[in-house]
Coordinates of C-alpha atoms and ligand atoms in Angstrom, one line a residue:
X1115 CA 2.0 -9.2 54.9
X1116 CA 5.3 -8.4 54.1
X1117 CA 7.0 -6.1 51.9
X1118 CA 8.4 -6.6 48.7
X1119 CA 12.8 -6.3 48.9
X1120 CA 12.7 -3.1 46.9
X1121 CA 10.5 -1.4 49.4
X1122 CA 12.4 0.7 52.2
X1123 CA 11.1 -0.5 55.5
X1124 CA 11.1 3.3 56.4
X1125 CA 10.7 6.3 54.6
X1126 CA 14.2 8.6 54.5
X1127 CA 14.8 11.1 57.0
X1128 CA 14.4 14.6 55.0
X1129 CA 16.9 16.6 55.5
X1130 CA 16.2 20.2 57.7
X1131 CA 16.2 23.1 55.6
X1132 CA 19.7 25.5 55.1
X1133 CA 19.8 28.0 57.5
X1134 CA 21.5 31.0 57.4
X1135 CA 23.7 31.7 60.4
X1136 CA 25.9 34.8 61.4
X1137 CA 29.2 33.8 63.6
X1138 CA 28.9 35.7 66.1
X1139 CA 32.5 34.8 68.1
X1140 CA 35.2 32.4 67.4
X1141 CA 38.3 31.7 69.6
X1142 CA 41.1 29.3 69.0
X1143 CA 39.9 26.5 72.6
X1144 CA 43.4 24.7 72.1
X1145 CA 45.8 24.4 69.7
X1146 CA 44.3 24.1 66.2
X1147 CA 40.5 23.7 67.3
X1148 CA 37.9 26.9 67.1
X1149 CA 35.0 27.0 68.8
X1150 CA 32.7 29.0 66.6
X1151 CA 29.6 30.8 67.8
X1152 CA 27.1 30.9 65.3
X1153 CA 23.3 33.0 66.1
X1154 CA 20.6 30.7 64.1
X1155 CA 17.9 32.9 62.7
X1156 CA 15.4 30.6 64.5
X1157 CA 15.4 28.6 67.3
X1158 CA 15.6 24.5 66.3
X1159 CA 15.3 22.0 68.5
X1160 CA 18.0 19.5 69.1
X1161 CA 18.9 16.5 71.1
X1162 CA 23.0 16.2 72.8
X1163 CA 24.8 14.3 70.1
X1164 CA 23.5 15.8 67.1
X1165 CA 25.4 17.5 64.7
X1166 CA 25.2 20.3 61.5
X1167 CA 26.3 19.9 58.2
X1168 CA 27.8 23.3 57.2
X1169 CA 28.4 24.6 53.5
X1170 CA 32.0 25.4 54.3
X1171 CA 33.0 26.1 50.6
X1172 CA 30.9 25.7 47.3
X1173 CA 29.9 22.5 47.0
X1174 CA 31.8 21.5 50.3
X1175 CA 29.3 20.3 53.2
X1176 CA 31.3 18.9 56.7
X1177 CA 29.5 17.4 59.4
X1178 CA 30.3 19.6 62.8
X1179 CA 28.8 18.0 66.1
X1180 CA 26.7 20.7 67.9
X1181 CA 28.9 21.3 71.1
X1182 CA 26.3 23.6 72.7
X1183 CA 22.9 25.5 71.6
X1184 CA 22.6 28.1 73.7
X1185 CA 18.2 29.8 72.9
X1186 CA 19.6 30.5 69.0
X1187 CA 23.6 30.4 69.6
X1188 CA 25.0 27.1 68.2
X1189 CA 28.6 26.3 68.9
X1190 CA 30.8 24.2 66.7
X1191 CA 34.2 22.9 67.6
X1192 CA 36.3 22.5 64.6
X1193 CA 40.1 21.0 64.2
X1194 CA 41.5 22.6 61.5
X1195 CA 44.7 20.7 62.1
X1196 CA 43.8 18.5 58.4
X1197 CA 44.3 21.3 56.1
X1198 CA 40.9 20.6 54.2
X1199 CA 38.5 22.8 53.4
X1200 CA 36.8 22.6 56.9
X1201 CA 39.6 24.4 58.2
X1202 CA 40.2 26.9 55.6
X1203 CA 36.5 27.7 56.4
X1204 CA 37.6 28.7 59.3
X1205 CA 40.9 30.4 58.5
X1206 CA 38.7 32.8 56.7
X1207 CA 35.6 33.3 58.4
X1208 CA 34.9 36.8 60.2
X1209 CA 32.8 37.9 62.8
X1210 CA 29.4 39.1 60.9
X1211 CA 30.0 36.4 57.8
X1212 CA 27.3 34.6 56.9
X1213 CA 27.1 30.8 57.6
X1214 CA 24.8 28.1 55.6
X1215 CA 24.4 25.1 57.6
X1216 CA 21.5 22.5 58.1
X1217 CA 20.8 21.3 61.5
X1218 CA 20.0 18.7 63.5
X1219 CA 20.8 15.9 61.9
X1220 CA 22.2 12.3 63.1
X1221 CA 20.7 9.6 65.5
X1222 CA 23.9 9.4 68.0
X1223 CA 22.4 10.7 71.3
X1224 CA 22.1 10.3 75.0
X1225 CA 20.0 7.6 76.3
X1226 CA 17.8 7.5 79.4
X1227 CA 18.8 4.8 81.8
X1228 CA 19.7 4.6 85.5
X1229 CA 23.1 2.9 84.1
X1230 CA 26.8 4.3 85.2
X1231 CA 27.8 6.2 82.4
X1232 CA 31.5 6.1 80.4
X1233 CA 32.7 8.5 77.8
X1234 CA 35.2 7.9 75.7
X1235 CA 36.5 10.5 72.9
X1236 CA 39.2 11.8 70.7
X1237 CA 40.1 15.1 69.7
X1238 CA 36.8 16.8 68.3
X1239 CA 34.8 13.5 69.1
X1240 CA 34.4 15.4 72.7
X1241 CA 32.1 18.2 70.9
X1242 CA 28.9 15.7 70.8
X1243 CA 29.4 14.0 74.1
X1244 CA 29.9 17.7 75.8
X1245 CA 25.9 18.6 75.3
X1246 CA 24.9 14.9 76.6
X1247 CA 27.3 15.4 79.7
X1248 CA 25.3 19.0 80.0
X1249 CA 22.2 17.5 80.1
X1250 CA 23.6 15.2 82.7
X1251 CA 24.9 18.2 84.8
X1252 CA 21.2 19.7 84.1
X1253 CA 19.2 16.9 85.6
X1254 CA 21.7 16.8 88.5
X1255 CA 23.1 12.9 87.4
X1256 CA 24.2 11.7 91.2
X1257 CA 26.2 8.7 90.0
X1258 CA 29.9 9.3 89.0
X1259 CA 30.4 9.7 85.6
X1260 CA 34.1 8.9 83.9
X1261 CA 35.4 10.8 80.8
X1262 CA 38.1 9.5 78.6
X1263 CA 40.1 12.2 76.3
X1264 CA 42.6 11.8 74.2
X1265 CA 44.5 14.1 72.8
X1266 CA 48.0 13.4 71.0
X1267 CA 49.7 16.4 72.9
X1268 CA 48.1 18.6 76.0
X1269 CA 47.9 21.8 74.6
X1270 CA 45.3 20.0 72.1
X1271 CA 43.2 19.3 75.3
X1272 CA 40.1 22.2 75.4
X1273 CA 38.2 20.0 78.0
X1274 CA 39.3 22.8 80.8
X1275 CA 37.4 25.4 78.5
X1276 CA 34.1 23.1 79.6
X1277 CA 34.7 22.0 83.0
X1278 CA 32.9 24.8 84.8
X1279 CA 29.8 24.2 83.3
X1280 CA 30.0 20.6 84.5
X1281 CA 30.6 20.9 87.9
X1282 CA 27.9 20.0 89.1
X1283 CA 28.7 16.2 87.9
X1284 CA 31.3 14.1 89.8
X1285 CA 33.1 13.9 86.4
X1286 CA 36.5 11.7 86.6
X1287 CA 38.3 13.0 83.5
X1288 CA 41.4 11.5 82.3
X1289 CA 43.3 12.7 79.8
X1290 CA 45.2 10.2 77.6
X1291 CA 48.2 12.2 75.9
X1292 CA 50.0 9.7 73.2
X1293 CA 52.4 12.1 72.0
X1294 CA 53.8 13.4 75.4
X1295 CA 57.1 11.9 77.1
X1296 CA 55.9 12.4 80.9
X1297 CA 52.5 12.2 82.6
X1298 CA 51.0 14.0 85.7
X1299 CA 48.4 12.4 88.0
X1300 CA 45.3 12.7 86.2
X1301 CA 46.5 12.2 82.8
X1302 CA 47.3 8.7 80.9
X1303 CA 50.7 8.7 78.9
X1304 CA 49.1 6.4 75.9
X1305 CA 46.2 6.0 74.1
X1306 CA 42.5 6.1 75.5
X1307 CA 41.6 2.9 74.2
X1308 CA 44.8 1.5 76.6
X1309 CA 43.6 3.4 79.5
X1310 CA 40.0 2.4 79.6
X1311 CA 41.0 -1.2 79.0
X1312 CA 42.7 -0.9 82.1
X1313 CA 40.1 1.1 83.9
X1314 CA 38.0 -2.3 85.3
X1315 CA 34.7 -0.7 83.6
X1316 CA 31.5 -2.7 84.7
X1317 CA 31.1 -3.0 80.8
X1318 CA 28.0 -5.2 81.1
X1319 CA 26.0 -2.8 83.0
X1320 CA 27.5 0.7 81.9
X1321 CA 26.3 3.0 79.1
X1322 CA 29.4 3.6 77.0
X1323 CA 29.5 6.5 74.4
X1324 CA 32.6 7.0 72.2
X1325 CA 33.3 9.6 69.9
X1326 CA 35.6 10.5 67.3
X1327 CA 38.7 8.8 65.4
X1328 CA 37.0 5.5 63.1
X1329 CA 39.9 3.5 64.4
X1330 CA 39.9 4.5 68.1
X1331 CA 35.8 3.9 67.8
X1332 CA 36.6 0.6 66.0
X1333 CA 39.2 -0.5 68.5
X1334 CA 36.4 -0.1 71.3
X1335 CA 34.0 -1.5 69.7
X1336 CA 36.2 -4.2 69.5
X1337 CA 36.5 -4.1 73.6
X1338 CA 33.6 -4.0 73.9
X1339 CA 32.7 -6.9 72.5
X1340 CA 34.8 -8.7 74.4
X1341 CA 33.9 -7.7 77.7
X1342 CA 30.4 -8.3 76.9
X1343 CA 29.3 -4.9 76.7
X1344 CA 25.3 -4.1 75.7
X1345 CA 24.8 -0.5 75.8
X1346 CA 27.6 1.0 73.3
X1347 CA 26.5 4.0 71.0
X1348 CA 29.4 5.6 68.7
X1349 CA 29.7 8.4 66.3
X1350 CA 33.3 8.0 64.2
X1351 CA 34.7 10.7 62.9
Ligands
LIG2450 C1 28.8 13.0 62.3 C2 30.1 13.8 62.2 C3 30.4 14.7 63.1 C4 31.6 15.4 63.0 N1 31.9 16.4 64.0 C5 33.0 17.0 63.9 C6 33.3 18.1 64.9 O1 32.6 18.3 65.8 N2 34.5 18.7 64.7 C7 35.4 18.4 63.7 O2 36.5 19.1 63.6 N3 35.1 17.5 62.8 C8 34.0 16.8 62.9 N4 33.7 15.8 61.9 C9 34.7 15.6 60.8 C10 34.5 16.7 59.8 O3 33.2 16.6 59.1 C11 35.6 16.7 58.7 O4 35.5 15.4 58.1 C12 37.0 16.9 59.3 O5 37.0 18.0 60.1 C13 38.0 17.0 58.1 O6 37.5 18.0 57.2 P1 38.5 19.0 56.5 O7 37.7 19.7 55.5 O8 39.3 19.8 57.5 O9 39.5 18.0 55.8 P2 39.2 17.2 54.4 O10 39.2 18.1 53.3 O11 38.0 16.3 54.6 O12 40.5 16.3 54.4 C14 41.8 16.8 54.3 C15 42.9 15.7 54.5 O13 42.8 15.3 55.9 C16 42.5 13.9 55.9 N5 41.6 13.6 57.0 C17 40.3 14.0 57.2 N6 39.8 13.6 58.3 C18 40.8 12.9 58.9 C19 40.8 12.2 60.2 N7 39.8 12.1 61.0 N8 42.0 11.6 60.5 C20 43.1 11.7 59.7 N9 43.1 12.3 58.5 C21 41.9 12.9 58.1 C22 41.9 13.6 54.6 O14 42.0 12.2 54.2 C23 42.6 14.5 53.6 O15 43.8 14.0 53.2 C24 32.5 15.1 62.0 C25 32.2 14.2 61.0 C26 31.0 13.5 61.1 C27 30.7 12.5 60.1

């Protein structure tokens, strides 16, 4: 039988309840991005690519990826480079303050397949896909995995903060710098979208995951398309 048009085919999501956090430490990763470390009163559970919504002003919510939980310690990674009230959150938030946030929330998350796996990110779009490449470094992933960053200039680049915890993974990171003049070996003078067009991806049978600016996440879905690609999941930012 089917359903009349009004009728939502599913019933809405509720959201989690506020919690209230305590930061705990914060420390500036790169230039204009924070990592905050927030202690939840409870434990919640969470799946990599999730994020919180946090009450960063009265009336103010913004959406913050959950970079890591940690038992009850939740980091965020925030770029405070728009001037918004996000950031001056930030610029005024002590150690001890009280935090309201909800959490998790969002379907963007790491999917379970034997499939080579591609990142691709910009700026604070690598704080989601930093939990899912965890859990890859967790369940000892054997297959290469490659990482696309881009940053506009290399002292925005906190990827090194995170690298340690990822050894275990044969990670190929490239770093895609559009607003530098010279490029070392690793890096990519340009943006990521250029350098994983030109990377040869196997797009057909690769799990791609992109993350961050709505244009960079448009232009590869875009790619995508064209190279046939069936396994894209994005969260634009
Ligand atoms: C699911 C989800 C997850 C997110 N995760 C993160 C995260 O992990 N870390 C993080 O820092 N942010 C994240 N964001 C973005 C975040 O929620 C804010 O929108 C962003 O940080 C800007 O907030 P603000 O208060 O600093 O600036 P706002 O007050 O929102 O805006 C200030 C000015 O900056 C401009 N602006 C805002 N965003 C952009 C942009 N992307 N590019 C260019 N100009 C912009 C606005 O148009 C405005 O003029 C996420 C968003 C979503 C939807």
């Amino acid at each position: 039988m089917s359903k009349p048009s009004d009728m939502p085919l599913t019933d809405p999501v509720p959201e989690p309840p506020a919690l209230r956090a305590v930061l705990r430490r914060r420390a500036e990763v790169a230039r204009e991005v924070w990592a905050l470390v927030l202690e939840l009163p409870e434990p919640i559970d969470f799946a990599p690519g999730q994020f919180a919504r946090v009450d960063v002003a009265p009336g103010e919510w913004r959406d913050y990826s959950i970079a890591r939980l940690d038992g009850r310690e939740l980091t965020l990674l925030i770029d405070t480079a728009f001037g918004g009230a996000g950031g001056e959150f930030v610029a005024t938030l002590a150690v001890g303050d009280a935090v309201s946030l909800r959490a998790p929330l969002g379907e963007f998350r790491l999917m379970e397949s034997p499939r080579p796996k591609v990142f691709i990110a910009t700026g604070t779009g690598l704080a989601p896909l930093l939990p899912m490449l965890q859990q890859l470094a967790d369940q000892r992933h054997s297959l290469p995995v490659r990482l696309f960053f881009g940053c506009a200039t290399r002292d925005r680049n906190f990827l090194p903060v995170y690298l340690p915890a990822l050894r275990s993974l044969k990670l190929h990171a490239r770093l895609c710098l559009t607003r530098e003049s010279s490029c070392q070996a690793a890096e990519f003078c340009g943006r990521v979208t250029q350098a994983v067009a030109e990377a040869g991806l196997d797009w057909p049978g690769s799990d791609i995951y992109a993350a961050g600016n709505p244009q960079m996440v448009a232009d590869i879905q875009t790619l995508a398309a064209r190279h046939q690609a069936r396994h894209l999941y994005t969260e634009g930012y």
